[in-house]
Short mmCIF file of C-alpha atoms in Angstrom, two decimals:
data_model
loop_
_atom_site.label_atom_id
_atom_site.label_comp_id
_atom_site.label_asym_id
_atom_site.label_seq_id
_atom_site.Cartn_x
_atom_site.Cartn_y
_atom_site.Cartn_z
CA MET A 318 13.06 -22.32 -5.31
CA SER A 319 10.17 -23.90 -6.58
CA LYS A 320 7.60 -22.88 -9.34
CA LEU A 321 4.12 -21.47 -8.77
CA ASN A 322 1.71 -23.58 -10.35
CA GLU A 323 -0.58 -20.60 -11.82
CA PRO A 324 0.13 -20.76 -15.60
CA HIS A 325 0.68 -16.99 -15.87
CA PHE A 326 3.78 -17.53 -13.53
CA SER A 327 5.31 -20.27 -15.61
CA GLN A 328 8.45 -18.14 -16.04
CA LEU A 329 8.87 -17.02 -12.62
CA GLN A 330 10.66 -18.55 -9.76
CA PHE A 331 9.58 -18.02 -6.05
CA TYR A 332 11.76 -18.31 -3.05
CA THR A 333 11.03 -17.95 0.63
CA THR A 334 13.09 -15.47 2.78
CA ALA A 335 14.74 -16.34 6.07
CA PRO A 336 12.73 -15.70 9.12
CA TYR A 337 12.69 -12.10 10.41
CA GLY A 338 11.00 -10.11 13.37
CA CYS A 339 7.38 -8.94 12.46
CA SER A 340 7.26 -5.10 11.83
CA TYR A 341 3.42 -5.15 12.91
CA LEU A 342 2.61 -7.78 15.65
CA PRO A 343 4.87 -8.16 18.78
CA ASN A 344 6.75 -11.28 19.50
CA ARG A 345 6.26 -12.66 15.85
CA VAL A 346 8.47 -13.88 13.33
CA ALA A 347 7.67 -13.33 9.82
CA ARG A 348 8.79 -14.86 6.28
CA SER A 349 8.00 -13.71 2.59
CA GLN A 350 7.70 -15.62 -0.66
CA VAL A 351 9.19 -13.34 -3.31
CA ALA A 352 8.87 -13.58 -6.99
CA THR A 353 12.04 -13.71 -9.32
CA PRO A 354 13.55 -12.55 -11.64
CA ASN A 355 12.47 -8.98 -11.51
CA HIS A 356 13.07 -8.33 -15.18
CA LEU A 357 10.34 -10.68 -16.06
CA ILE A 358 7.85 -9.02 -13.95
CA ASP A 359 6.13 -6.55 -16.69
CA GLN A 360 2.87 -4.73 -16.18
CA GLU A 361 0.83 -7.62 -17.14
CA VAL A 362 2.49 -10.28 -14.91
CA TYR A 363 2.78 -7.84 -12.07
CA GLY A 364 -0.98 -7.23 -12.40
CA GLU A 365 -1.48 -11.05 -12.11
CA LEU A 366 0.73 -11.34 -9.05
CA ILE A 367 -1.44 -8.31 -7.24
CA ARG A 368 -4.36 -10.40 -8.01
CA ALA A 369 -2.99 -13.52 -6.48
CA GLY A 370 -2.20 -11.72 -3.10
CA PHE A 371 1.38 -10.30 -3.73
CA ARG A 372 2.65 -6.80 -3.16
CA ARG A 373 5.43 -4.50 -4.31
CA SER A 374 8.19 -3.03 -2.06
CA GLY A 375 10.71 -1.41 -4.35
CA ALA A 376 12.02 -3.78 -6.66
CA PHE A 377 10.81 -6.72 -5.08
CA THR A 378 7.24 -8.39 -5.38
CA TYR A 379 6.29 -10.55 -2.51
CA ARG A 380 3.74 -11.87 -0.19
CA PRO A 381 3.60 -13.09 3.51
CA LEU A 382 4.08 -17.00 3.96
CA CYS A 383 4.90 -16.99 7.42
CA ASP A 384 5.17 -20.47 9.16
CA ALA A 385 2.65 -19.82 12.10
CA CYS A 386 0.63 -16.80 11.30
CA ARG A 387 -2.06 -16.06 8.42
CA GLU A 388 -2.85 -12.52 9.90
CA CYS A 389 -1.79 -10.52 6.92
CA ILE A 390 -4.70 -10.23 4.67
CA ALA A 391 -4.75 -8.94 1.02
CA VAL A 392 -7.58 -6.49 0.44
CA ARG A 393 -9.11 -4.81 -2.57
CA ILE A 394 -11.98 -2.63 -2.73
CA PRO A 395 -14.57 -2.84 -5.63
CA VAL A 396 -15.18 0.61 -6.23
CA ALA A 397 -18.47 0.12 -7.94
CA ALA A 398 -20.07 -1.09 -4.93
CA PHE A 399 -18.43 1.40 -2.66
CA LEU A 400 -20.56 3.92 -0.49
CA THR A 401 -19.00 6.56 1.95
CA THR A 402 -19.87 6.42 5.56
CA ARG A 403 -20.62 9.53 7.57
CA SER A 404 -17.23 9.41 9.19
CA GLN A 405 -15.54 8.91 5.74
CA ARG A 406 -17.61 11.92 4.65
CA ARG A 407 -16.21 14.07 7.47
CA ALA A 408 -12.80 12.98 6.37
CA LEU A 409 -13.33 14.11 2.87
CA THR A 410 -14.73 17.64 4.31
CA ARG A 411 -12.04 17.90 6.71
CA HIS A 412 -9.47 17.59 3.94
CA ASP A 413 -11.26 19.43 1.05
CA ARG A 414 -8.32 21.88 0.94
CA LEU A 415 -5.71 19.38 -0.30
CA THR A 416 -4.50 19.46 -3.62
CA ALA A 417 -3.16 16.54 -5.23
CA ILE A 418 -0.11 16.82 -7.41
CA GLN A 419 1.53 14.17 -9.55
CA ARG A 420 5.55 14.01 -9.42
CA PRO A 421 7.99 11.82 -11.00
CA LEU A 422 9.75 8.97 -8.73
CA ILE A 423 12.75 11.10 -7.84
CA PHE A 424 14.18 11.82 -4.52
CA ARG A 425 13.07 15.22 -2.76
CA GLU A 426 14.45 16.18 0.54
CA GLU A 427 10.99 17.58 1.69
CA HIS A 428 9.40 13.91 1.07
CA TYR A 429 12.27 12.25 2.95
CA ALA A 430 11.68 14.74 5.99
CA LEU A 431 8.04 13.95 6.15
CA TYR A 432 8.78 10.21 5.77
CA GLN A 433 11.09 10.28 8.60
CA ARG A 434 8.74 12.21 10.96
CA TYR A 435 5.96 9.64 9.99
CA GLN A 436 8.16 6.86 10.73
CA LEU A 437 9.10 8.09 14.13
CA THR A 438 5.70 8.64 15.08
CA ARG A 439 3.84 5.33 13.71
CA HIS A 440 6.68 2.87 13.35
CA ALA A 441 9.23 3.90 16.04
CA GLY A 442 11.39 0.89 16.86
CA GLY A 443 10.48 -1.09 14.08
CA GLY A 444 13.59 -0.34 11.89
CA MET A 445 12.03 1.93 9.22
CA ASP A 446 12.25 4.71 11.62
CA LEU A 447 16.00 4.55 10.97
CA ASP A 448 15.75 4.60 7.12
CA SER A 449 18.85 6.35 5.38
CA ARG A 450 18.10 8.34 2.19
CA ASN A 451 19.32 5.31 0.34
CA GLN A 452 16.97 3.07 1.94
CA TYR A 453 14.03 5.28 1.43
CA ALA A 454 14.76 5.77 -2.31
CA GLN A 455 15.36 1.86 -2.58
CA PHE A 456 11.82 1.39 -0.92
CA LEU A 457 9.64 3.92 -2.58
CA LEU A 458 11.48 5.24 -5.68
CA GLN A 459 12.42 2.02 -7.47
CA SER A 460 9.98 0.61 -9.83
CA GLN A 461 9.75 -1.61 -13.07
CA VAL A 462 5.99 -1.09 -13.38
CA ASP A 463 3.79 2.05 -14.13
CA SER A 464 4.23 3.99 -10.63
CA ARG A 465 2.98 7.42 -9.65
CA LEU A 466 4.08 9.61 -6.69
CA VAL A 467 1.26 11.94 -5.61
CA GLU A 468 1.71 14.85 -3.23
CA PHE A 469 -1.01 16.21 -1.28
CA ARG A 470 -0.65 19.79 -0.44
CA GLU A 471 -3.00 22.19 1.58
CA GLY A 472 -3.82 25.90 1.28
CA GLU A 473 -2.27 28.66 -0.69
CA GLU A 474 0.88 27.89 1.30
CA GLY A 475 1.26 24.55 -0.47
CA LEU A 476 2.14 22.84 2.85
CA LEU A 477 3.03 19.11 2.19
CA ARG A 478 0.59 16.85 4.29
CA MET A 479 0.89 13.68 2.62
CA VAL A 480 2.65 11.36 0.02
CA SER A 481 1.30 8.44 -1.96
CA ILE A 482 3.02 5.90 -4.17
CA ILE A 483 0.59 4.07 -6.28
CA ASP A 484 1.04 1.55 -9.20
CA LEU A 485 -1.40 1.56 -12.05
CA LEU A 486 -2.80 -1.84 -12.92
CA PRO A 487 -4.73 -3.08 -15.88
CA ASP A 488 -7.84 -3.47 -13.42
CA GLY A 489 -7.15 -0.94 -10.92
CA LEU A 490 -4.88 1.05 -8.62
CA SER A 491 -2.27 -0.71 -6.09
CA SER A 492 -1.53 1.41 -3.07
CA VAL A 493 2.12 0.93 -2.41
CA TYR A 494 2.78 3.06 0.50
CA THR A 495 1.53 6.40 1.82
CA PHE A 496 3.17 8.58 4.73
CA TYR A 497 1.56 11.69 5.98
CA ASP A 498 1.98 14.62 8.60
CA THR A 499 0.86 12.86 11.95
CA ASP A 500 0.96 16.17 13.69
CA LEU A 501 -1.98 17.65 12.37
CA PRO A 502 -4.85 17.68 14.81
CA GLY A 503 -8.09 16.04 14.10
CA ALA A 504 -6.76 14.76 10.69
CA SER A 505 -7.98 11.48 9.05
CA LEU A 506 -5.19 11.66 6.25
CA GLY A 507 -5.05 7.92 5.94
CA THR A 508 -8.69 7.46 5.46
CA TYR A 509 -8.26 10.56 3.12
CA GLY A 510 -5.75 9.02 0.86
CA VAL A 511 -7.82 5.59 0.49
CA LEU A 512 -10.95 7.62 -0.55
CA TRP A 513 -8.80 9.74 -3.02
CA GLN A 514 -7.87 6.43 -4.77
CA ILE A 515 -11.25 5.17 -4.93
CA ALA A 516 -12.36 8.32 -6.58
CA GLN A 517 -9.45 8.11 -8.89
CA CYS A 518 -10.56 4.67 -9.94
CA VAL A 519 -14.19 5.66 -10.54
CA HIS A 520 -12.55 8.59 -12.63
CA MET A 521 -10.47 6.35 -14.59
CA GLY A 522 -13.11 3.69 -15.07
CA LEU A 523 -11.17 1.34 -13.25
CA PRO A 524 -12.93 -1.64 -10.80
CA TYR A 525 -10.48 -2.13 -7.87
CA VAL A 526 -8.32 -0.20 -5.38
CA TYR A 527 -5.56 -2.94 -3.76
CA LEU A 528 -4.94 -1.71 -0.41
CA GLY A 529 -2.19 -4.27 0.53
CA TYR A 530 -2.33 -6.21 3.64
CA TRP A 531 -4.33 -5.60 6.53
CA ILE A 532 -3.78 -7.07 10.09
CA LYS A 533 -6.92 -6.93 12.54
CA ASP A 534 -4.80 -6.51 15.78
CA SER A 535 -2.32 -3.98 14.28
CA PRO A 536 -3.14 -0.51 15.58
CA LYS A 537 -0.72 0.79 12.90
CA MET A 538 -3.17 -0.53 10.08
CA ALA A 539 -6.24 0.98 11.59
CA TYR A 540 -7.15 3.36 8.76
CA LYS A 541 -7.18 0.22 6.36
CA ARG A 542 -10.02 -1.16 8.52
CA PRO A 543 -12.14 -2.98 6.03
CA LEU A 544 -14.19 -0.51 4.03
CA PRO A 545 -17.56 -2.43 2.83
CA PRO A 546 -17.58 -4.13 0.48
CA ALA A 547 -13.99 -4.98 0.84
CA ARG A 548 -12.50 -8.39 -0.54
CA SER A 549 -9.71 -10.66 0.75
CA ALA A 550 -7.53 -13.25 -1.18
CA ILE A 551 -8.01 -16.38 0.70
CA ASP A 552 -6.84 -19.51 -1.04
CA GLY A 553 -6.34 -17.94 -4.22
CA GLU A 554 -10.00 -16.48 -4.32
CA TRP A 555 -11.33 -13.17 -3.30
CA ARG A 556 -14.07 -13.25 -0.98
CA LEU A 557 -16.10 -10.77 1.07
CA LEU A 558 -14.24 -9.73 4.08
CA GLN A 559 -15.93 -9.27 7.44
CA ASP A 560 -14.75 -6.63 9.83
CA ASP A 561 -13.83 -9.36 12.47
CA ALA A 562 -11.95 -11.60 10.12
CA PRO A 563 -8.44 -13.06 10.74
#
């Protein structure tokens, strides 16, 4: 393990994982850089790590560090400069019956069932479609920072359509993971979820939504396709991200 040079990270250690199969691009091998120890990653340090292009998965804070690939691009949206497109406004209208409800980070069978259906549709064969209840809880319900679980329910029946795990940062919101009903005809739930988080940042007076990683050639990430004026973390600097970026 070696220390990162950034002064805010002087007490942290970083290690690189062994190679593993990429979940997003076929025939690719991935590696990650993980920040440790977890108990030193408080709210302030976590915010610094997110600004450096890291991301959280359960109790682990990491960023891609693959040997021969740089396709994972950390993306954030400066909300003050964001303007909706016509298709995004259609998504807002299409799902205007959704109600957002904040819940504690605890296991609920209804959430897990929706997660399983989402994984079977969107990530079949990638391993996550076989997640047990314990694996689901470790992935989404463990957090050492200020995290929110938000349900999106529709109509008077209160049908569960989507669940988002979101971290509150000093300068914005970090979208940890979102899963939703993939059987709803004509839905744009992934897009709606991103737009809802942007609206929340506006309401809270926070400047950024951090969307995690986007991979241009991964259909699974189509809903994250850079929303103007998206920025990407490249070589430690946030730059304007063009839609045709690697």
